[in-house]
mmCIF file of C-alpha atoms in Angstrom:
data_model
loop_
_atom_site.group_PDB
_atom_site.id
_atom_site.type_symbol
_atom_site.label_atom_id
_atom_site.label_comp_id
_atom_site.label_asym_id
_atom_site.label_seq_id
_atom_site.Cartn_x
_atom_site.Cartn_y
_atom_site.Cartn_z
ATOM 1 C CA SER A 1 0.000 0.000 0.000
ATOM 2 C CA LYS A 2 1.286 3.479 -0.903
ATOM 3 C CA SER A 3 -0.033 4.822 2.388
ATOM 4 C CA GLU A 4 2.502 2.765 4.360
ATOM 5 C CA LYS A 5 5.294 4.931 2.947
ATOM 6 C CA TYR A 6 3.809 7.979 4.672
ATOM 7 C CA ILE A 7 2.756 6.343 7.933
ATOM 8 C CA ASN A 8 5.285 5.682 10.677
ATOM 9 C CA ILE A 9 4.860 2.141 12.039
ATOM 10 C CA PRO A 10 7.521 1.575 14.729
ATOM 11 C CA PHE A 11 7.528 -2.221 14.388
ATOM 12 C CA ASP A 12 10.039 -4.380 12.530
ATOM 13 C CA PHE A 13 7.350 -6.772 11.305
ATOM 14 C CA PRO A 14 3.841 -5.230 11.378
ATOM 15 C CA LYS A 15 0.976 -7.268 9.931
ATOM 16 C CA ASN A 16 0.758 -7.066 6.150
ATOM 17 C CA ILE A 17 -2.299 -4.941 5.384
ATOM 18 C CA GLU A 18 -2.486 -6.376 1.849
ATOM 19 C CA VAL A 19 -3.249 -9.794 3.347
ATOM 20 C CA ILE A 20 -5.980 -8.319 5.551
ATOM 21 C CA TYR A 21 -7.245 -6.332 2.548
ATOM 22 C CA ASN A 22 -7.623 -9.564 0.565
ATOM 23 C CA LEU A 23 -9.450 -11.218 3.468
ATOM 24 C CA ILE A 24 -11.927 -8.320 3.512
ATOM 25 C CA THR A 25 -12.336 -8.581 -0.265
ATOM 26 C CA GLY A 26 -13.145 -12.273 -0.125
ATOM 27 C CA SER A 27 -15.438 -12.373 2.893
ATOM 28 C CA CYS A 28 -17.256 -9.031 3.322
ATOM 29 C CA ASP A 29 -20.070 -7.166 1.611
ATOM 30 C CA MET A 30 -20.144 -3.380 1.273
ATOM 31 C CA GLY A 31 -21.103 -2.362 4.816
ATOM 32 C CA ASN A 32 -19.695 -4.802 7.358
ATOM 33 C CA ILE A 33 -18.065 -4.321 10.746
ATOM 34 C CA ILE A 34 -14.623 -5.961 10.942
ATOM 35 C CA LEU A 35 -13.613 -7.018 14.464
ATOM 36 C CA ASP A 36 -10.018 -7.570 15.579
ATOM 37 C CA PHE A 37 -9.527 -8.655 19.199
ATOM 38 C CA PHE A 38 -5.724 -8.438 18.910
ATOM 39 C CA ALA A 39 -5.327 -4.990 17.351
ATOM 40 C CA GLY A 40 -1.588 -4.560 17.837
ATOM 41 C CA SER A 41 -0.563 -1.545 15.763
ATOM 42 C CA SER A 42 -4.018 -1.295 14.092
ATOM 43 C CA SER A 43 -3.125 -3.076 10.861
ATOM 44 C CA THR A 44 -6.755 -4.158 10.516
ATOM 45 C CA GLY A 45 -8.037 -0.599 10.893
ATOM 46 C CA HIS A 46 -5.477 0.566 8.334
ATOM 47 C CA ALA A 47 -6.595 -2.161 5.922
ATOM 48 C CA VAL A 48 -10.269 -1.154 6.299
ATOM 49 C CA PHE A 49 -9.404 2.465 5.488
ATOM 50 C CA GLU A 50 -7.446 1.230 2.456
ATOM 51 C CA TYR A 51 -10.371 -0.889 1.273
ATOM 52 C CA ASN A 52 -12.874 1.963 1.621
ATOM 53 C CA TYR A 53 -10.424 4.234 -0.200
ATOM 54 C CA LYS A 54 -10.062 1.919 -3.208
ATOM 55 C CA ASN A 55 -13.717 0.840 -3.391
ATOM 56 C CA VAL A 56 -16.174 3.685 -3.966
ATOM 57 C CA LYS A 57 -19.245 1.936 -2.560
ATOM 58 C CA ALA A 58 -17.491 0.390 0.445
ATOM 59 C CA LYS A 59 -18.610 1.582 3.858
ATOM 60 C CA HIS A 60 -16.847 -0.835 6.172
ATOM 61 C CA LYS A 61 -16.289 -0.040 9.829
ATOM 62 C CA PHE A 62 -13.989 -1.665 12.342
ATOM 63 C CA ILE A 63 -13.761 -2.450 16.042
ATOM 64 C CA LEU A 64 -10.259 -2.949 17.415
ATOM 65 C CA VAL A 65 -9.516 -4.303 20.884
ATOM 66 C CA GLN A 66 -6.083 -4.058 22.495
ATOM 67 C CA LEU A 67 -5.026 -4.687 26.094
ATOM 68 C CA ASP A 68 -3.105 -1.918 27.832
ATOM 69 C CA GLU A 69 0.151 -3.753 27.168
ATOM 70 C CA LEU A 70 3.306 -1.873 28.117
ATOM 71 C CA ILE A 71 6.251 -1.717 25.738
ATOM 72 C CA ASP A 72 9.452 -3.467 26.766
ATOM 73 C CA GLU A 73 11.827 -1.077 28.568
ATOM 74 C CA LYS A 74 14.653 -2.191 26.269
ATOM 75 C CA ASN A 75 12.749 -1.230 23.132
ATOM 76 C CA ASP A 76 13.774 2.065 21.506
ATOM 77 C CA ILE A 77 10.147 3.042 20.801
ATOM 78 C CA LYS A 78 9.501 3.128 24.571
ATOM 79 C CA ALA A 79 10.618 6.767 24.564
ATOM 80 C CA ASN A 80 7.753 7.819 22.290
ATOM 81 C CA TYR A 81 5.006 5.358 23.182
ATOM 82 C CA LYS A 82 3.987 4.103 26.612
ATOM 83 C CA ASN A 83 2.013 1.106 25.395
ATOM 84 C CA ILE A 84 0.867 -0.767 22.295
ATOM 85 C CA SER A 85 -2.452 1.096 22.275
ATOM 86 C CA ALA A 86 -0.638 4.423 21.872
ATOM 87 C CA ILE A 87 1.055 3.106 18.732
ATOM 88 C CA ALA A 88 -2.285 1.887 17.365
ATOM 89 C CA ILE A 89 -3.947 5.257 17.939
ATOM 90 C CA GLU A 90 -1.091 7.209 16.349
ATOM 91 C CA ARG A 91 -1.091 4.946 13.293
ATOM 92 C CA LEU A 92 -4.834 5.453 12.769
ATOM 93 C CA LYS A 93 -4.410 9.228 13.130
ATOM 94 C CA GLN A 94 -1.760 9.232 10.408
ATOM 95 C CA ALA A 95 -3.878 6.949 8.206
ATOM 96 C CA CYS A 96 -6.900 9.246 8.558
ATOM 97 C CA LYS A 97 -4.781 12.217 7.529
ATOM 98 C CA TYR A 98 -3.348 10.391 4.503
ATOM 99 C CA TYR A 99 -6.676 9.183 3.117
ATOM 100 C CA ARG A 100 -8.408 12.529 3.680
ATOM 101 C CA GLU A 101 -5.660 14.346 1.783
ATOM 102 C CA ASN A 102 -5.523 11.837 -1.089
ATOM 103 C CA SER A 103 -9.178 10.974 -1.581
ATOM 104 C CA ASN A 104 -10.984 12.526 -4.548
ATOM 105 C CA GLU A 105 -14.381 12.174 -2.908
ATOM 106 C CA TRP A 106 -15.522 12.762 0.652
ATOM 107 C CA LYS A 107 -15.544 9.767 2.939
ATOM 108 C CA GLU A 108 -15.530 9.568 6.677
ATOM 109 C CA TYR A 109 -12.005 8.610 7.706
ATOM 110 C CA SER A 110 -12.225 8.806 11.477
ATOM 111 C CA PHE A 111 -12.310 6.676 14.615
ATOM 112 C CA LYS A 112 -13.166 6.875 18.297
ATOM 113 C CA VAL A 113 -11.161 5.614 21.257
ATOM 114 C CA PHE A 114 -12.742 4.048 24.329
ATOM 115 C CA LYS A 115 -10.891 2.672 27.312
ATOM 116 C CA LEU A 116 -11.997 0.766 30.384
ATOM 117 C CA GLN A 117 -12.279 3.082 33.375
ATOM 118 C CA LYS A 118 -13.775 3.135 36.838
ATOM 119 C CA SER A 119 -17.439 4.050 37.076
ATOM 120 C CA ASN A 120 -18.524 7.672 37.499
ATOM 121 C CA PHE A 121 -21.012 6.502 40.140
ATOM 122 C CA ARG A 122 -20.023 6.136 43.771
ATOM 123 C CA THR A 123 -19.935 2.683 45.310
ATOM 124 C CA TRP A 124 -22.324 2.473 48.242
ATOM 125 C CA ASN A 125 -20.695 1.245 51.460
ATOM 126 C CA ASP A 126 -22.975 -0.184 54.135
ATOM 127 C CA TYR A 127 -22.848 1.593 57.487
ATOM 128 C CA GLU A 128 -22.398 -0.447 60.624
ATOM 129 C CA GLY A 129 -23.076 1.052 64.011
ATOM 130 C CA ALA A 130 -25.755 2.671 66.164
ATOM 131 C CA ASP A 131 -24.472 6.251 66.075
ATOM 132 C CA ILE A 132 -27.206 8.367 64.417
ATOM 133 C CA LYS A 133 -24.852 11.271 63.730
ATOM 134 C CA GLY A 134 -22.379 8.886 62.156
ATOM 135 C CA LEU A 135 -25.144 7.502 59.955
ATOM 136 C CA GLU A 136 -26.188 11.032 58.908
ATOM 137 C CA ALA A 137 -22.580 11.897 58.095
ATOM 138 C CA HIS A 138 -22.353 8.702 56.049
ATOM 139 C CA TYR A 139 -25.447 9.676 54.054
ATOM 140 C CA ASP A 140 -23.993 13.158 53.488
ATOM 141 C CA LEU A 141 -21.068 11.547 51.682
ATOM 142 C CA PHE A 142 -23.541 10.158 49.173
ATOM 143 C CA GLU A 143 -25.550 13.339 48.658
ATOM 144 C CA SER A 144 -24.455 13.055 45.042
ATOM 145 C CA PRO A 145 -24.270 9.596 43.433
ATOM 146 C CA LEU A 146 -21.319 10.726 41.314
ATOM 147 C CA ILE A 147 -17.623 10.681 42.117
ATOM 148 C CA GLU A 148 -15.954 14.075 42.572
ATOM 149 C CA ASP A 149 -13.767 13.986 39.453
ATOM 150 C CA TRP A 150 -16.414 12.878 36.937
ATOM 151 C CA THR A 151 -16.228 14.413 33.491
ATOM 152 C CA GLU A 152 -18.998 15.173 31.039
ATOM 153 C CA GLU A 153 -17.624 12.932 28.307
ATOM 154 C CA SER A 154 -17.072 9.847 30.466
ATOM 155 C CA LEU A 155 -20.393 10.216 32.311
ATOM 156 C CA LEU A 156 -22.258 10.653 29.036
ATOM 157 C CA THR A 157 -20.701 7.465 27.663
ATOM 158 C CA GLU A 158 -21.582 5.506 30.816
ATOM 159 C CA ILE A 159 -25.177 6.738 30.783
ATOM 160 C CA LEU A 160 -25.591 5.681 27.158
ATOM 161 C CA LEU A 161 -24.239 2.204 27.880
ATOM 162 C CA CYS A 162 -26.525 1.862 30.923
ATOM 163 C CA GLU A 163 -29.473 2.918 28.765
ATOM 164 C CA GLY A 164 -28.666 0.239 26.194
ATOM 165 C CA PHE A 165 -27.173 2.425 23.464
ATOM 166 C CA PRO A 166 -24.216 1.027 21.479
ATOM 167 C CA LEU A 167 -20.900 2.851 21.122
ATOM 168 C CA ASP A 168 -21.649 3.819 17.515
ATOM 169 C CA ARG A 169 -24.733 5.822 18.530
ATOM 170 C CA ARG A 170 -25.358 9.243 17.042
ATOM 171 C CA ILE A 171 -25.008 12.289 19.285
ATOM 172 C CA GLU A 172 -26.250 15.748 18.376
ATOM 173 C CA ARG A 173 -24.984 18.492 20.694
ATOM 174 C CA PHE A 174 -26.785 21.823 20.853
ATOM 175 C CA ASP A 175 -27.300 24.837 23.135
ATOM 176 C CA ASN A 176 -30.658 25.661 24.649
ATOM 177 C CA ASN A 177 -31.135 28.814 26.730
ATOM 178 C CA GLY A 178 -27.664 28.592 28.231
ATOM 179 C CA ASN A 179 -27.710 24.818 28.761
ATOM 180 C CA THR A 180 -25.892 22.181 26.727
ATOM 181 C CA LEU A 181 -28.080 19.293 25.596
ATOM 182 C CA PHE A 182 -27.307 16.038 23.830
ATOM 183 C CA ARG A 183 -29.845 14.252 21.627
ATOM 184 C CA VAL A 184 -28.878 10.590 21.275
ATOM 185 C CA SER A 185 -30.256 8.073 18.791
ATOM 186 C CA SER A 186 -29.356 4.684 17.364
ATOM 187 C CA ASP A 187 -30.728 2.315 14.739
ATOM 188 C CA PHE A 188 -30.730 -0.362 17.450
ATOM 189 C CA CYS A 189 -32.928 1.564 19.901
ATOM 190 C CA GLU A 190 -36.544 2.545 19.370
ATOM 191 C CA HIS A 191 -36.342 5.460 21.811
ATOM 192 C CA LYS A 192 -34.051 8.507 21.926
ATOM 193 C CA LEU A 193 -32.395 10.330 24.801
ATOM 194 C CA LEU A 194 -32.212 14.034 25.554
ATOM 195 C CA ILE A 195 -29.461 14.582 28.125
ATOM 196 C CA CYS A 196 -28.304 17.644 30.070
ATOM 197 C CA LEU A 197 -25.343 17.233 32.430
ATOM 198 C CA ASP A 198 -25.098 20.890 33.461
ATOM 199 C CA LYS A 199 -25.030 21.474 37.223
ATOM 200 C CA ASN A 200 -28.015 23.777 36.849
ATOM 201 C CA VAL A 201 -30.840 23.412 34.338
ATOM 202 C CA GLU A 202 -32.236 26.868 33.665
ATOM 203 C CA ALA A 203 -35.950 27.443 34.369
ATOM 204 C CA VAL A 204 -36.470 28.673 30.809
ATOM 205 C CA THR A 205 -34.957 25.421 29.496
ATOM 206 C CA VAL A 206 -37.432 23.412 31.541
ATOM 207 C CA GLU A 207 -40.358 25.529 30.414
ATOM 208 C CA ASN A 208 -39.485 25.443 26.717
ATOM 209 C CA LEU A 209 -38.331 21.833 26.574
ATOM 210 C CA GLU A 210 -40.380 19.771 24.150
ATOM 211 C CA LEU A 211 -40.106 16.016 24.541
ATOM 212 C CA ARG A 212 -41.159 13.764 21.701
ATOM 213 C CA ASP A 213 -43.121 10.590 22.406
ATOM 214 C CA ASP A 214 -40.005 8.484 21.883
ATOM 215 C CA GLU A 215 -37.628 10.637 23.974
ATOM 216 C CA ILE A 216 -36.449 10.354 27.573
ATOM 217 C CA PHE A 217 -34.963 13.395 29.329
ATOM 218 C CA ILE A 218 -32.019 12.741 31.691
ATOM 219 C CA CYS A 219 -30.343 15.288 33.977
ATOM 220 C CA LEU A 220 -28.596 15.597 37.339
ATOM 221 C CA ASP A 221 -31.021 15.308 40.256
ATOM 222 C CA ASN A 222 -29.690 18.406 42.031
ATOM 223 C CA ALA A 223 -29.777 20.435 38.789
ATOM 224 C CA ILE A 224 -33.542 20.933 39.036
ATOM 225 C CA ASN A 225 -35.954 21.559 41.901
ATOM 226 C CA ASP A 226 -39.141 19.676 42.763
ATOM 227 C CA VAL A 227 -41.372 22.093 40.847
ATOM 228 C CA GLN A 228 -39.261 21.695 37.715
ATOM 229 C CA LYS A 229 -39.431 17.905 38.098
ATOM 230 C CA LEU A 230 -43.234 18.094 38.068
ATOM 231 C CA ILE A 231 -43.179 20.310 34.979
ATOM 232 C CA LEU A 232 -40.856 17.911 33.180
ATOM 233 C CA THR A 233 -42.917 14.886 34.241
ATOM 234 C CA ASP A 234 -45.953 16.464 32.598
ATOM 235 C CA LYS A 235 -43.952 16.837 29.392
ATOM 236 C CA GLY A 236 -42.897 13.171 29.192
ATOM 237 C CA VAL A 237 -40.534 10.596 30.651
ATOM 238 C CA ILE A 238 -37.634 11.933 32.757
ATOM 239 C CA LYS A 239 -34.799 10.327 34.709
ATOM 240 C CA THR A 240 -32.533 12.042 37.215
ATOM 241 C CA ILE A 241 -29.062 11.056 38.357
#
């Protein structure tokens, strides 16, 4: 592949993408998902990009899985990459850039990275003892169900997984009266989600919010008051965190 000349692959013997390309040619239709549980340096992802580039009607996607495997301390590439996953991500970035710059027609050369992390929700610890004040103090620790260092992106992803949405779901982000909202949909889910993770949902947002019959509104529990909860309940299905 010509692209390999412009993409830095810091391995002596990376997988041959032409072989993977031929496997795709002989076993896939025009819109399959190719799964590789041993991603390595992302040769499979590179081969899928190459196939879509050379075949106008091809719309293949890929899922690559790679353990957080550290690079041997004696290896020279240790200085630039902490683990194998870092090499895979960098290779896909370079591949995306190459195919975007050399393609005569627009195609979506992009990818998303997900990694296993701890939950954004606190783990409840049972309280043992007869001290009422101690019990109240214990409950105060769980006034919010979320950990202190939660981020919007990671919490949003966890909510979507808990609600049964796949990782390739569609997310539309938009502003509404000073609040940021996310409308989420997927071909695999009959319903949609409308999510606001702001620490305060403005009253005007609550009043003007229009929920469709197939939408569920999700927000932080302490972002709205009881009156606003009643207003939202009248508008449709809501869930609070």
